PDB file of C-alpha atoms in Angstrom:
ATOM      1  CA  MET J  14      28.463-128.513  54.143  1.00  0.00           C
ATOM      2  CA  LYS J  15      30.593-130.584  51.773  1.00  0.00           C
ATOM      3  CA  CYS J  16      32.959-129.212  49.106  1.00  0.00           C
ATOM      4  CA  ARG J  17      31.083-128.888  45.759  1.00  0.00           C
ATOM      5  CA  HIS J  18      34.070-130.516  44.003  1.00  0.00           C
ATOM      6  CA  CYS J  19      35.706-133.141  46.183  1.00  0.00           C
ATOM      7  CA  ALA J  20      32.961-133.642  48.851  1.00  0.00           C
ATOM      8  CA  SER J  21      35.304-133.052  51.755  1.00  0.00           C
ATOM      9  CA  GLU J  22      33.752-131.506  54.855  1.00  0.00           C
ATOM     10  CA  LEU J  23      34.227-127.745  54.964  1.00  0.00           C
ATOM     11  CA  SER J  24      35.310-126.029  58.188  1.00  0.00           C
ATOM     12  CA  LEU J  25      37.725-123.257  57.219  1.00  0.00           C
ATOM     13  CA  SER J  26      36.074-119.833  57.014  1.00  0.00           C
ATOM     14  CA  PHE J  27      37.238-117.604  54.225  1.00  0.00           C
ATOM     15  CA  ALA J  28      34.872-114.670  54.628  1.00  0.00           C
ATOM     16  CA  ASP J  29      31.612-113.857  56.382  1.00  0.00           C
ATOM     17  CA  LEU J  30      29.719-110.880  55.087  1.00  0.00           C
ATOM     18  CA  GLY J  31      26.595-111.270  57.153  1.00  0.00           C
ATOM     19  CA  ALA J  32      23.485-111.410  54.882  1.00  0.00           C
ATOM     20  CA  SER J  33      22.245-109.727  51.746  1.00  0.00           C
ATOM     21  CA  PRO J  34      19.549-110.143  49.114  1.00  0.00           C
ATOM     22  CA  PRO J  35      20.436-111.599  45.672  1.00  0.00           C
ATOM     23  CA  SER J  36      22.598-109.012  43.928  1.00  0.00           C
ATOM     24  CA  ASN J  37      20.961-108.995  40.436  1.00  0.00           C
ATOM     25  CA  SER J  38      17.415-109.524  41.497  1.00  0.00           C
ATOM     26  CA  TYR J  39      16.187-106.070  41.156  1.00  0.00           C
ATOM     27  CA  LEU J  40      12.938-104.998  42.733  1.00  0.00           C
ATOM     28  CA  THR J  41       9.879-103.718  40.870  1.00  0.00           C
ATOM     29  CA  VAL J  42       8.102-100.540  42.059  1.00  0.00           C
ATOM     30  CA  ALA J  43       5.395-102.803  43.506  1.00  0.00           C
ATOM     31  CA  GLY J  44       8.025-104.960  45.180  1.00  0.00           C
ATOM     32  CA  LEU J  45       9.507-102.084  47.106  1.00  0.00           C
ATOM     33  CA  SER J  46       6.800-102.335  49.770  1.00  0.00           C
ATOM     34  CA  ALA J  47       6.944-106.112  50.027  1.00  0.00           C
ATOM     35  CA  PRO J  48       9.244-108.223  52.177  1.00  0.00           C
ATOM     36  CA  GLU J  49      12.649-108.978  50.594  1.00  0.00           C
ATOM     37  CA  THR J  50      14.540-112.263  50.994  1.00  0.00           C
ATOM     38  CA  TRP J  51      17.995-112.060  52.435  1.00  0.00           C
ATOM     39  CA  TYR J  52      20.448-114.984  52.530  1.00  0.00           C
ATOM     40  CA  PRO J  53      23.568-115.477  54.682  1.00  0.00           C
ATOM     41  CA  LEU J  54      26.685-114.593  52.681  1.00  0.00           C
ATOM     42  CA  ARG J  55      29.384-116.889  53.984  1.00  0.00           C
ATOM     43  CA  VAL J  56      32.425-118.343  52.072  1.00  0.00           C
ATOM     44  CA  LEU J  57      34.381-121.335  53.034  1.00  0.00           C
ATOM     45  CA  ALA J  58      37.640-122.849  51.766  1.00  0.00           C
ATOM     46  CA  CYS J  59      38.216-126.550  51.180  1.00  0.00           C
ATOM     47  CA  THR J  60      41.503-127.655  52.751  1.00  0.00           C
ATOM     48  CA  ASN J  61      41.636-130.689  50.448  1.00  0.00           C
ATOM     49  CA  CYS J  62      41.281-129.217  46.951  1.00  0.00           C
ATOM     50  CA  TRP J  63      41.425-125.495  47.922  1.00  0.00           C
ATOM     51  CA  LEU J  64      38.235-124.563  46.183  1.00  0.00           C
ATOM     52  CA  VAL J  65      36.769-121.407  47.879  1.00  0.00           C
ATOM     53  CA  GLN J  66      33.000-121.486  47.766  1.00  0.00           C
ATOM     54  CA  THR J  67      29.853-119.926  49.194  1.00  0.00           C
ATOM     55  CA  GLU J  68      27.755-121.776  51.644  1.00  0.00           C
ATOM     56  CA  ASP J  69      24.566-122.823  49.869  1.00  0.00           C
ATOM     57  CA  PHE J  70      21.173-121.417  50.847  1.00  0.00           C
ATOM     58  CA  ALA J  71      19.147-121.102  47.630  1.00  0.00           C
ATOM     59  CA  LYS J  72      18.738-122.766  44.291  1.00  0.00           C
ATOM     60  CA  ARG J  73      20.317-121.215  41.163  1.00  0.00           C
ATOM     61  CA  ASP J  74      16.923-120.365  39.710  1.00  0.00           C
ATOM     62  CA  GLU J  75      16.622-117.751  42.486  1.00  0.00           C
ATOM     63  CA  PHE J  76      19.677-115.916  41.094  1.00  0.00           C
ATOM     64  CA  PHE J  77      19.220-116.567  37.291  1.00  0.00           C
ATOM     65  CA  SER J  78      15.517-115.816  36.755  1.00  0.00           C
ATOM     66  CA  GLU J  79      13.694-114.992  33.559  1.00  0.00           C
ATOM     67  CA  ASP J  80      14.089-111.230  34.102  1.00  0.00           C
ATOM     68  CA  TYR J  81      17.861-111.426  34.702  1.00  0.00           C
ATOM     69  CA  ALA J  82      19.103-107.915  34.204  1.00  0.00           C
ATOM     70  CA  TYR J  83      22.820-108.258  33.255  1.00  0.00           C
ATOM     71  CA  PHE J  84      23.375-107.605  29.537  1.00  0.00           C
ATOM     72  CA  SER J  85      27.044-107.829  28.466  1.00  0.00           C
ATOM     73  CA  SER J  86      26.697-105.559  25.424  1.00  0.00           C
ATOM     74  CA  PHE J  87      26.067-102.534  27.569  1.00  0.00           C
ATOM     75  CA  SER J  88      29.822-102.337  28.233  1.00  0.00           C
ATOM     76  CA  PRO J  89      31.875-101.014  25.241  1.00  0.00           C
ATOM     77  CA  SER J  90      35.124-102.179  26.828  1.00  0.00           C
ATOM     78  CA  TRP J  91      33.713-105.706  27.250  1.00  0.00           C
ATOM     79  CA  LEU J  92      32.687-105.674  23.572  1.00  0.00           C
ATOM     80  CA  ARG J  93      36.163-104.733  22.575  1.00  0.00           C
ATOM     81  CA  HIS J  94      37.456-107.558  24.761  1.00  0.00           C
ATOM     82  CA  ALA J  95      35.163-110.031  23.094  1.00  0.00           C
ATOM     83  CA  GLU J  96      36.096-108.936  19.612  1.00  0.00           C
ATOM     84  CA  THR J  97      39.839-109.194  20.393  1.00  0.00           C
ATOM     85  CA  TYR J  98      39.311-112.696  21.849  1.00  0.00           C
ATOM     86  CA  VAL J  99      37.590-113.853  18.703  1.00  0.00           C
ATOM     87  CA  ALA J 100      40.390-112.457  16.474  1.00  0.00           C
ATOM     88  CA  GLN J 101      43.007-114.199  18.627  1.00  0.00           C
ATOM     89  CA  MET J 102      41.264-117.548  18.772  1.00  0.00           C
ATOM     90  CA  VAL J 103      40.704-117.582  15.061  1.00  0.00           C
ATOM     91  CA  ALA J 104      44.327-116.869  14.356  1.00  0.00           C
ATOM     92  CA  ARG J 105      45.747-119.249  16.973  1.00  0.00           C
ATOM     93  CA  PHE J 106      43.526-122.287  16.362  1.00  0.00           C
ATOM     94  CA  GLY J 107      42.732-121.850  12.673  1.00  0.00           C
ATOM     95  CA  LEU J 108      38.993-121.580  12.991  1.00  0.00           C
ATOM     96  CA  ALA J 109      37.053-121.515   9.728  1.00  0.00           C
ATOM     97  CA  GLU J 110      33.658-122.194   8.093  1.00  0.00           C
ATOM     98  CA  ASP J 111      33.944-125.883   9.035  1.00  0.00           C
ATOM     99  CA  SER J 112      34.454-125.093  12.756  1.00  0.00           C
ATOM    100  CA  LEU J 113      31.783-124.720  15.437  1.00  0.00           C
ATOM    101  CA  VAL J 114      32.194-122.185  18.228  1.00  0.00           C
ATOM    102  CA  VAL J 115      29.916-122.790  21.207  1.00  0.00           C
ATOM    103  CA  GLU J 116      29.672-120.201  24.039  1.00  0.00           C
ATOM    104  CA  VAL J 117      28.259-121.303  27.346  1.00  0.00           C
ATOM    105  CA  ALA J 118      26.569-118.402  29.160  1.00  0.00           C
ATOM    106  CA  SER J 119      26.387-116.523  25.847  1.00  0.00           C
ATOM    107  CA  ASN J 120      24.305-113.715  27.385  1.00  0.00           C
ATOM    108  CA  ASP J 121      23.014-111.316  24.687  1.00  0.00           C
ATOM    109  CA  GLY J 122      25.244-112.481  21.913  1.00  0.00           C
ATOM    110  CA  TYR J 123      27.995-109.934  22.797  1.00  0.00           C
ATOM    111  CA  LEU J 124      30.802-112.340  21.715  1.00  0.00           C
ATOM    112  CA  LEU J 125      29.209-114.767  19.130  1.00  0.00           C
ATOM    113  CA  GLN J 126      28.218-111.792  16.940  1.00  0.00           C
ATOM    114  CA  TYR J 127      31.966-111.484  16.091  1.00  0.00           C
ATOM    115  CA  VAL J 128      32.244-115.166  15.346  1.00  0.00           C
ATOM    116  CA  GLN J 129      29.278-115.016  12.927  1.00  0.00           C
ATOM    117  CA  GLU J 130      30.713-111.914  11.270  1.00  0.00           C
ATOM    118  CA  ARG J 131      33.674-114.094  10.213  1.00  0.00           C
ATOM    119  CA  GLY J 132      31.379-116.697   8.711  1.00  0.00           C
ATOM    120  CA  ILE J 133      32.123-119.255  11.470  1.00  0.00           C
ATOM    121  CA  PRO J 134      29.108-121.337  12.714  1.00  0.00           C
ATOM    122  CA  ALA J 135      28.191-120.408  16.275  1.00  0.00           C
ATOM    123  CA  LEU J 136      25.844-121.743  18.980  1.00  0.00           C
ATOM    124  CA  GLY J 137      24.993-119.987  22.264  1.00  0.00           C
ATOM    125  CA  ILE J 138      23.866-121.638  25.406  1.00  0.00           C
ATOM    126  CA  GLU J 139      22.103-119.237  27.820  1.00  0.00           C
ATOM    127  CA  PRO J 140      19.548-120.075  30.540  1.00  0.00           C
ATOM    128  CA  THR J 141      18.122-116.610  31.062  1.00  0.00           C
ATOM    129  CA  ALA J 142      15.194-115.698  28.809  1.00  0.00           C
ATOM    130  CA  SER J 143      15.851-111.980  28.584  1.00  0.00           C
ATOM    131  CA  THR J 144      19.405-112.226  27.357  1.00  0.00           C
ATOM    132  CA  ALA J 145      18.738-115.278  25.133  1.00  0.00           C
ATOM    133  CA  GLU J 146      16.070-113.372  23.267  1.00  0.00           C
ATOM    134  CA  ALA J 147      18.357-110.400  22.798  1.00  0.00           C
ATOM    135  CA  ALA J 148      20.890-112.740  21.195  1.00  0.00           C
ATOM    136  CA  ARG J 149      18.263-114.276  18.870  1.00  0.00           C
ATOM    137  CA  GLU J 150      17.370-110.712  17.729  1.00  0.00           C
ATOM    138  CA  ARG J 151      20.996-110.556  16.507  1.00  0.00           C
ATOM    139  CA  GLY J 152      20.440-113.747  14.440  1.00  0.00           C
ATOM    140  CA  ILE J 153      22.330-115.991  16.864  1.00  0.00           C
ATOM    141  CA  ASP J 154      21.187-119.580  17.426  1.00  0.00           C
ATOM    142  CA  VAL J 155      20.689-119.966  21.190  1.00  0.00           C
ATOM    143  CA  LEU J 156      19.607-122.840  23.424  1.00  0.00           C
ATOM    144  CA  GLN J 157      17.893-121.517  26.513  1.00  0.00           C
ATOM    145  CA  GLU J 158      19.133-124.188  28.953  1.00  0.00           C
ATOM    146  CA  PHE J 159      21.650-124.773  31.735  1.00  0.00           C
ATOM    147  CA  PHE J 160      24.831-126.503  30.569  1.00  0.00           C
ATOM    148  CA  GLY J 161      26.165-129.834  31.813  1.00  0.00           C
ATOM    149  CA  VAL J 162      26.822-133.433  30.906  1.00  0.00           C
ATOM    150  CA  GLU J 163      23.243-134.066  29.687  1.00  0.00           C
ATOM    151  CA  LEU J 164      23.148-131.158  27.289  1.00  0.00           C
ATOM    152  CA  ALA J 165      26.665-131.788  26.019  1.00  0.00           C
ATOM    153  CA  THR J 166      25.879-135.448  25.313  1.00  0.00           C
ATOM    154  CA  ARG J 167      22.745-134.468  23.406  1.00  0.00           C
ATOM    155  CA  LEU J 168      24.564-131.896  21.341  1.00  0.00           C
ATOM    156  CA  VAL J 169      27.287-134.315  20.319  1.00  0.00           C
ATOM    157  CA  GLY J 170      24.625-136.882  19.371  1.00  0.00           C
ATOM    158  CA  GLU J 171      23.190-134.172  17.072  1.00  0.00           C
ATOM    159  CA  GLY J 172      26.562-133.658  15.381  1.00  0.00           C
ATOM    160  CA  LYS J 173      27.366-130.457  17.261  1.00  0.00           C
ATOM    161  CA  ALA J 174      30.746-131.164  18.734  1.00  0.00           C
ATOM    162  CA  ALA J 175      32.712-127.930  19.241  1.00  0.00           C
ATOM    163  CA  SER J 176      36.001-126.785  17.824  1.00  0.00           C
ATOM    164  CA  LEU J 177      36.178-124.103  20.398  1.00  0.00           C
ATOM    165  CA  THR J 178      34.109-123.462  23.493  1.00  0.00           C
ATOM    166  CA  ALA J 179      34.075-120.138  25.382  1.00  0.00           C
ATOM    167  CA  ALA J 180      32.866-119.762  29.032  1.00  0.00           C
ATOM    168  CA  ASN J 181      33.405-116.233  30.199  1.00  0.00           C
ATOM    169  CA  ASN J 182      32.573-115.356  33.797  1.00  0.00           C
ATOM    170  CA  VAL J 183      30.388-118.431  34.335  1.00  0.00           C
ATOM    171  CA  LEU J 184      32.637-121.002  35.978  1.00  0.00           C
ATOM    172  CA  ALA J 185      32.158-119.208  39.321  1.00  0.00           C
ATOM    173  CA  HIS J 186      28.428-119.211  38.826  1.00  0.00           C
ATOM    174  CA  VAL J 187      27.599-122.940  38.716  1.00  0.00           C
ATOM    175  CA  PRO J 188      26.562-124.910  41.750  1.00  0.00           C
ATOM    176  CA  ASP J 189      27.501-128.345  40.302  1.00  0.00           C
ATOM    177  CA  ILE J 190      31.026-127.500  39.045  1.00  0.00           C
ATOM    178  CA  ASN J 191      31.897-131.137  38.262  1.00  0.00           C
ATOM    179  CA  ASP J 192      28.918-131.729  35.984  1.00  0.00           C
ATOM    180  CA  PHE J 193      29.529-128.351  34.314  1.00  0.00           C
ATOM    181  CA  VAL J 194      33.245-128.991  33.558  1.00  0.00           C
ATOM    182  CA  ARG J 195      32.739-132.588  32.485  1.00  0.00           C
ATOM    183  CA  GLY J 196      30.205-131.275  29.931  1.00  0.00           C
ATOM    184  CA  PHE J 197      33.081-129.556  28.071  1.00  0.00           C
ATOM    185  CA  SER J 198      35.208-132.686  27.896  1.00  0.00           C
ATOM    186  CA  ILE J 199      32.195-134.356  26.151  1.00  0.00           C
ATOM    187  CA  LEU J 200      31.332-131.448  23.863  1.00  0.00           C
ATOM    188  CA  LEU J 201      34.829-130.806  22.464  1.00  0.00           C
ATOM    189  CA  LYS J 202      36.041-132.408  19.277  1.00  0.00           C
ATOM    190  CA  PRO J 203      39.222-134.530  19.768  1.00  0.00           C
ATOM    191  CA  ALA J 204      41.464-131.517  18.978  1.00  0.00           C
ATOM    192  CA  GLY J 205      38.992-128.978  20.349  1.00  0.00           C
ATOM    193  CA  VAL J 206      39.905-126.116  22.808  1.00  0.00           C
ATOM    194  CA  ALA J 207      37.856-124.846  25.753  1.00  0.00           C
ATOM    195  CA  THR J 208      38.634-121.424  27.200  1.00  0.00           C
ATOM    196  CA  PHE J 209      37.363-120.150  30.552  1.00  0.00           C
ATOM    197  CA  GLU J 210      37.705-116.634  32.009  1.00  0.00           C
ATOM    198  CA  PHE J 211      36.957-115.958  35.664  1.00  0.00           C
ATOM    199  CA  PRO J 212      37.954-113.471  38.403  1.00  0.00           C
ATOM    200  CA  HIS J 213      41.274-114.596  39.933  1.00  0.00           C
ATOM    201  CA  LEU J 214      41.209-115.500  43.680  1.00  0.00           C
ATOM    202  CA  MET J 215      44.739-114.151  44.072  1.00  0.00           C
ATOM    203  CA  ARG J 216      43.542-110.717  43.009  1.00  0.00           C
ATOM    204  CA  LEU J 217      40.595-110.817  45.349  1.00  0.00           C
ATOM    205  CA  VAL J 218      42.844-111.523  48.277  1.00  0.00           C
ATOM    206  CA  ALA J 219      45.686-109.148  47.316  1.00  0.00           C
ATOM    207  CA  ASP J 220      43.408-106.247  46.585  1.00  0.00           C
ATOM    208  CA  SER J 221      40.710-106.896  49.285  1.00  0.00           C
ATOM    209  CA  GLN J 222      38.034-107.190  46.625  1.00  0.00           C
ATOM    210  CA  PHE J 223      35.263-108.179  49.142  1.00  0.00           C
ATOM    211  CA  ASP J 224      32.653-106.525  46.910  1.00  0.00           C
ATOM    212  CA  THR J 225      33.104-109.331  44.343  1.00  0.00           C
ATOM    213  CA  ILE J 226      31.720-111.804  46.827  1.00  0.00           C
ATOM    214  CA  TYR J 227      27.970-112.327  46.244  1.00  0.00           C
ATOM    215  CA  HIS J 228      25.538-115.202  46.007  1.00  0.00           C
ATOM    216  CA  GLU J 229      25.762-115.663  42.236  1.00  0.00           C
ATOM    217  CA  HIS J 230      29.502-116.485  42.712  1.00  0.00           C
ATOM    218  CA  TYR J 231      29.356-120.062  44.043  1.00  0.00           C
ATOM    219  CA  SER J 232      33.135-120.406  43.637  1.00  0.00           C
ATOM    220  CA  TYR J 233      36.170-118.157  43.921  1.00  0.00           C
ATOM    221  CA  LEU J 234      38.778-119.628  41.701  1.00  0.00           C
ATOM    222  CA  SER J 235      42.550-120.124  41.667  1.00  0.00           C
ATOM    223  CA  LEU J 236      44.422-122.079  39.013  1.00  0.00           C
ATOM    224  CA  THR J 237      45.288-124.618  41.740  1.00  0.00           C
ATOM    225  CA  ALA J 238      41.649-125.482  42.291  1.00  0.00           C
ATOM    226  CA  VAL J 239      40.668-125.247  38.626  1.00  0.00           C
ATOM    227  CA  GLU J 240      43.533-127.494  37.447  1.00  0.00           C
ATOM    228  CA  ARG J 241      42.372-130.195  39.953  1.00  0.00           C
ATOM    229  CA  ILE J 242      38.716-129.849  39.002  1.00  0.00           C
ATOM    230  CA  PHE J 243      39.555-130.048  35.292  1.00  0.00           C
ATOM    231  CA  THR J 244      41.800-133.073  35.700  1.00  0.00           C
ATOM    232  CA  ALA J 245      39.096-134.922  37.614  1.00  0.00           C
ATOM    233  CA  ASN J 246      36.568-134.202  34.892  1.00  0.00           C
ATOM    234  CA  GLY J 247      38.430-135.121  31.664  1.00  0.00           C
ATOM    235  CA  LEU J 248      40.199-131.780  30.787  1.00  0.00           C
ATOM    236  CA  THR J 249      43.884-130.792  30.804  1.00  0.00           C
ATOM    237  CA  VAL J 250      44.922-127.145  31.274  1.00  0.00           C
ATOM    238  CA  PHE J 251      47.500-126.357  28.605  1.00  0.00           C
ATOM    239  CA  ASP J 252      47.817-122.588  28.843  1.00  0.00           C
ATOM    240  CA  VAL J 253      46.854-119.656  31.070  1.00  0.00           C
ATOM    241  CA  GLU J 254      46.836-115.857  30.695  1.00  0.00           C
ATOM    242  CA  GLU J 255      46.363-113.095  33.229  1.00  0.00           C
ATOM    243  CA  LEU J 256      43.854-110.464  32.223  1.00  0.00           C
ATOM    244  CA  PRO J 257      42.967-107.050  33.665  1.00  0.00           C
ATOM    245  CA  THR J 258      39.182-107.545  33.339  1.00  0.00           C
ATOM    246  CA  HIS J 259      36.903-107.754  36.368  1.00  0.00           C
ATOM    247  CA  GLY J 260      39.591-106.591  38.761  1.00  0.00           C
ATOM    248  CA  GLY J 261      42.038-109.218  37.516  1.00  0.00           C
ATOM    249  CA  SER J 262      41.137-112.495  35.863  1.00  0.00           C
ATOM    250  CA  LEU J 263      42.541-115.659  34.425  1.00  0.00           C
ATOM    251  CA  ARG J 264      41.934-117.041  30.931  1.00  0.00           C
ATOM    252  CA  VAL J 265      42.508-120.763  31.070  1.00  0.00           C
ATOM    253  CA  PHE J 266      42.928-122.934  27.980  1.00  0.00           C
ATOM    254  CA  ALA J 267      41.963-126.596  28.249  1.00  0.00           C
ATOM    255  CA  LYS J 268      41.777-129.657  26.012  1.00  0.00           C
ATOM    256  CA  ARG J 269      40.358-133.142  26.294  1.00  0.00           C
ATOM    257  CA  SER J 270      42.685-135.213  28.493  1.00  0.00           C
ATOM    258  CA  ASP J 271      42.839-137.815  25.736  1.00  0.00           C
ATOM    259  CA  SER J 272      44.111-135.329  23.227  1.00  0.00           C
ATOM    260  CA  ALA J 273      47.769-135.224  22.054  1.00  0.00           C
ATOM    261  CA  GLU J 274      47.248-131.703  20.585  1.00  0.00           C
ATOM    262  CA  HIS J 275      48.186-128.403  22.288  1.00  0.00           C
ATOM    263  CA  PRO J 276      51.309-128.994  24.404  1.00  0.00           C
ATOM    264  CA  VAL J 277      51.305-127.667  28.005  1.00  0.00           C
ATOM    265  CA  GLN J 278      52.907-124.247  28.163  1.00  0.00           C
ATOM    266  CA  GLU J 279      55.492-123.376  30.821  1.00  0.00           C
ATOM    267  CA  ARG J 280      53.385-120.563  32.219  1.00  0.00           C
ATOM    268  CA  VAL J 281      50.931-123.153  33.530  1.00  0.00           C
ATOM    269  CA  GLY J 282      53.493-124.545  35.906  1.00  0.00           C
ATOM    270  CA  ALA J 283      54.750-121.022  36.828  1.00  0.00           C
ATOM    271  CA  MET J 284      51.189-119.878  37.763  1.00  0.00           C
ATOM    272  CA  LEU J 285      50.654-123.103  39.826  1.00  0.00           C
ATOM    273  CA  GLU J 286      53.846-122.395  41.719  1.00  0.00           C
ATOM    274  CA  ARG J 287      52.683-118.830  42.503  1.00  0.00           C
ATOM    275  CA  SER J 288      49.305-120.160  43.738  1.00  0.00           C
ATOM    276  CA  ALA J 289      51.049-122.740  45.930  1.00  0.00           C
ATOM    277  CA  ARG J 290      53.163-120.021  47.520  1.00  0.00           C
ATOM    278  CA  ARG J 291      50.065-117.972  48.312  1.00  0.00           C
ATOM    279  CA  VAL J 292      48.206-121.010  49.891  1.00  0.00           C
ATOM    280  CA  SER J 293      51.220-121.889  52.018  1.00  0.00           C
TER     281      SER J 293
END
């Protein structure tokens, strides 16, 4: 297998958990007596770009089907997290009625509801039918599609460039990480900001969080790997925060690489140094 970012041959094993069925593909009563598909669950590390990634055995449609069962709004703590995020982004980046906030993997509208409450235009992008419909019931405009360069280009052509994009707990879930990330560099306005939240690889290793390894997580992300992927696809990381969510996550702030806005904060370099020490 080749690295999903840099196409280097993968040979370094990171973890081998045998085999398991897709984690969120729940069985119906009728399905309990039928054969169940199990896939090998092996994770490899790229020694060129240090992206840690699952070995591929199934297409993403197998894991993100129309009856996808994960609804973000069932978690009160996650709703508080989302509401706080919106308040912080509005204050920091001056979002207003003439802005557009786009969330990729918007799920059931758990976050964009707080954007709309402030009178700021919002658009959700969500491929799973069940959660997209729940968001529409909240009055949120949702495109039921997978995100990438093609969709981003279309949206910009329709005058829907984004002031802010949010991508929470989705960067690890995409098989073509280059196409996905490059889409944000296209979708952002010249001074726009993209934020990404994802479980931090350093916490997985330090706390032996083997139960966070499953087929829907194609990638296990450090700032080292993310910074390289972003740079190769037209984004520059300008800030990073450590969060307690999902066992320990990073929130990465990025801008278009051709933007003079948003100077790079010192804590980006500090986090990269920490990551390098862990790798060595």
